[in-house]
Coordinates of C-alpha atoms in Angstrom, one line a residue:
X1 CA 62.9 -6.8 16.8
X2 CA 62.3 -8.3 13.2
X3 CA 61.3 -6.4 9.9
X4 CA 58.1 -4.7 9.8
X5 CA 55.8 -2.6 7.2
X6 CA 57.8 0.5 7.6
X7 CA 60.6 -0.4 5.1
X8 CA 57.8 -1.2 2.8
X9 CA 55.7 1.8 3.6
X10 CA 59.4 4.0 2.6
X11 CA 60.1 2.1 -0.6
X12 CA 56.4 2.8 -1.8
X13 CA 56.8 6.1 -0.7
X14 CA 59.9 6.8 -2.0
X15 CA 59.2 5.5 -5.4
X16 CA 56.2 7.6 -5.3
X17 CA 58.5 10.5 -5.3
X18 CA 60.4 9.4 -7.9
X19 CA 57.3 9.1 -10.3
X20 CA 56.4 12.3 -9.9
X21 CA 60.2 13.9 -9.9
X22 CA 60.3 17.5 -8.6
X23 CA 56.6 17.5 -8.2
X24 CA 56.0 18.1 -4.1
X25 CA 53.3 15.7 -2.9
X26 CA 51.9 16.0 0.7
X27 CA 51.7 13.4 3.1
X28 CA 47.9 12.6 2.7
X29 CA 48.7 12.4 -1.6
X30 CA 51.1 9.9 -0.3
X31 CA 48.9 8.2 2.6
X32 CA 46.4 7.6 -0.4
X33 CA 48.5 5.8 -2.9
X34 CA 49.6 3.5 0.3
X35 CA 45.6 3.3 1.7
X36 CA 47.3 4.2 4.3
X37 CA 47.0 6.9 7.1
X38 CA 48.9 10.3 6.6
X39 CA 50.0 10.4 10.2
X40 CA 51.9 6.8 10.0
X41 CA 53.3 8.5 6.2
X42 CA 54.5 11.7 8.2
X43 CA 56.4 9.5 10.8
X44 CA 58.1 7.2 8.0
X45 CA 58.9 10.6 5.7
X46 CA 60.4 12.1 8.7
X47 CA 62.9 8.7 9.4
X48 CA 63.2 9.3 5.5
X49 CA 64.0 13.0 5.8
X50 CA 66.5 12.2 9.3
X51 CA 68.3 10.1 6.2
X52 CA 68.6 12.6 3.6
X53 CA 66.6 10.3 1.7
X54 CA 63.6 13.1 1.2
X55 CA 62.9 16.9 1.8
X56 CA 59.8 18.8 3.1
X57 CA 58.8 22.5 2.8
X58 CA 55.9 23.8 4.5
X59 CA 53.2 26.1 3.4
X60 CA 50.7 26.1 0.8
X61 CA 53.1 24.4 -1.8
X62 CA 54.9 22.5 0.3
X63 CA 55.3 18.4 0.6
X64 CA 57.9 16.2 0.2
X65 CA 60.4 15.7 -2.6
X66 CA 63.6 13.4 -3.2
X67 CA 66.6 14.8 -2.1
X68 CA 68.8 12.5 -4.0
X69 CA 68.4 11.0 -7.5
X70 CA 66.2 7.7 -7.6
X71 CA 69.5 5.9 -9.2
X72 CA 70.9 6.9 -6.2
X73 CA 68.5 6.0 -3.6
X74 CA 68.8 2.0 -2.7
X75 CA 66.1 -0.6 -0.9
X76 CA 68.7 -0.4 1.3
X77 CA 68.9 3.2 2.1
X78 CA 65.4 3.1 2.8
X79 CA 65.1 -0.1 5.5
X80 CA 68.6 1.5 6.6
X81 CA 66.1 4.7 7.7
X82 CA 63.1 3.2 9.0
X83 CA 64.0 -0.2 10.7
X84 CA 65.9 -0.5 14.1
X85 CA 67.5 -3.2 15.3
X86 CA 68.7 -7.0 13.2
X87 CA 65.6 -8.5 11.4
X88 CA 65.8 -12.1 12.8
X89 CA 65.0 -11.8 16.5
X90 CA 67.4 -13.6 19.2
X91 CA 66.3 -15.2 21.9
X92 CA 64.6 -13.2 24.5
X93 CA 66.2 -15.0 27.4
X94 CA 69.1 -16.4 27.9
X95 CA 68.7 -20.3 27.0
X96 CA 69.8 -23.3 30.4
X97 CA 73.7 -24.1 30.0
X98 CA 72.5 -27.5 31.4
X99 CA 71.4 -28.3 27.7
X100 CA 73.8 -29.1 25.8
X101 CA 71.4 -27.6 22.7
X102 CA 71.0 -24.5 25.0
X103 CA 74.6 -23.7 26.0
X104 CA 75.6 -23.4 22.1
X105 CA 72.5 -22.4 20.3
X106 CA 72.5 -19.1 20.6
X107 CA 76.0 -18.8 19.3
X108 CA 75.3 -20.4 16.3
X109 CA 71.9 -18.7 15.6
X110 CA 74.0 -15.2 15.8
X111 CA 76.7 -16.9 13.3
X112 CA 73.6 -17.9 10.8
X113 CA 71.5 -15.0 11.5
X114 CA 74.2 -12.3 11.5
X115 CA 75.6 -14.4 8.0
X116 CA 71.0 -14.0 7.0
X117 CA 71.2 -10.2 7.8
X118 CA 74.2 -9.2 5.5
X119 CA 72.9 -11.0 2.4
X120 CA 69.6 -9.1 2.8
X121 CA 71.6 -6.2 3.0
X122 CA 73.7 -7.2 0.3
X123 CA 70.9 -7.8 -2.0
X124 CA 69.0 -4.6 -1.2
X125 CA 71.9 -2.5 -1.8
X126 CA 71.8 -3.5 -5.4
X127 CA 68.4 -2.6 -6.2
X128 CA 67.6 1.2 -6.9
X129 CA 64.2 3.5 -6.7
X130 CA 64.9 4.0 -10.0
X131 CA 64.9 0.4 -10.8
X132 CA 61.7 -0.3 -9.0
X133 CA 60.0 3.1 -10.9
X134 CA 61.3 1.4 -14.0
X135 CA 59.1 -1.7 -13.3
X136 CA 56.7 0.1 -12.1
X137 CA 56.5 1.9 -15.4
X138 CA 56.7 -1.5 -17.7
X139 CA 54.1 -3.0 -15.7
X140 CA 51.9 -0.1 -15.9
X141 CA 52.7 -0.4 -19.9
X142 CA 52.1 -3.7 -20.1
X143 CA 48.5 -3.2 -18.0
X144 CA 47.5 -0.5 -20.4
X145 CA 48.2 -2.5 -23.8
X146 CA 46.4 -5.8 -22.7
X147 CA 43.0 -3.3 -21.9
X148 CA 42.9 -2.0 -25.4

């Protein structure tokens, strides 16, 4: 299938909440930090939500809110929630067993790929919303002192 902007989409998203704590913010609030459109938000949230990654209320307060601390929350958590499938696509078709590339190349693309897959997973489980928020924060800092 391969990776596509809806992990990115929720990691925005998420980290969104997380700036803004127990602030609700609707779908459209959202949609515009992303320049993005509200309904593609409300889809990702919901995945989110399906994770107990995020909460929604309705009504004339309502939006959507962490339900878990942002220290608590991981890259992975979020592409865990939104993606389906392994990020490095297999072959489509089965490759000719008259080759003698064909006949083993898709076993040793699963070995690599499969090995690919788990390091990503590995490396995005180490790295928090908070953490991100934190960067977010010093850059933001860092912007703000270089205008003055």
């Amino acid at each position: 299938m391969g990776l596509s902007s809806r992990s990115a989409v929720a990691i925005h998203a998420l980290t969104l909440l997380a700036r803004w704590g127990e602030k609700s913010l609707t779908s459209a609030e959202i949609a515009d930090s992303l320049a993005s459109n509200p309904v593609l938000v409300r889809r990702i949230l919901g995945s989110l939500r399906d994770a107990g990654l995020v909460w929604s209320t309705e009504g004339r307060h309502g939006g959507w809110t962490l339900a878990r601390a942002p220290r608590e929350i991981t890259l992975h958590d979020a592409y865990a929630a939104v993606e389906a499938g392994p990020v490095l696509s297999r072959h489509a078709h089965p490759a000719s067993e008259a080759c003698e590339v064909g006949r083993h190349m898709q076993a040793l693309l699963d070995t690599e790929f499969q090995d690919a897959e788990r390091a990503m997973e590995e490396r995005l489980g180490r790295t928090t919303i908070a953490h991100l928020l934190h960067q977010v924060l010093e850059r933001e800092r860092e912007l703000a002192s270089r205008e003055r």
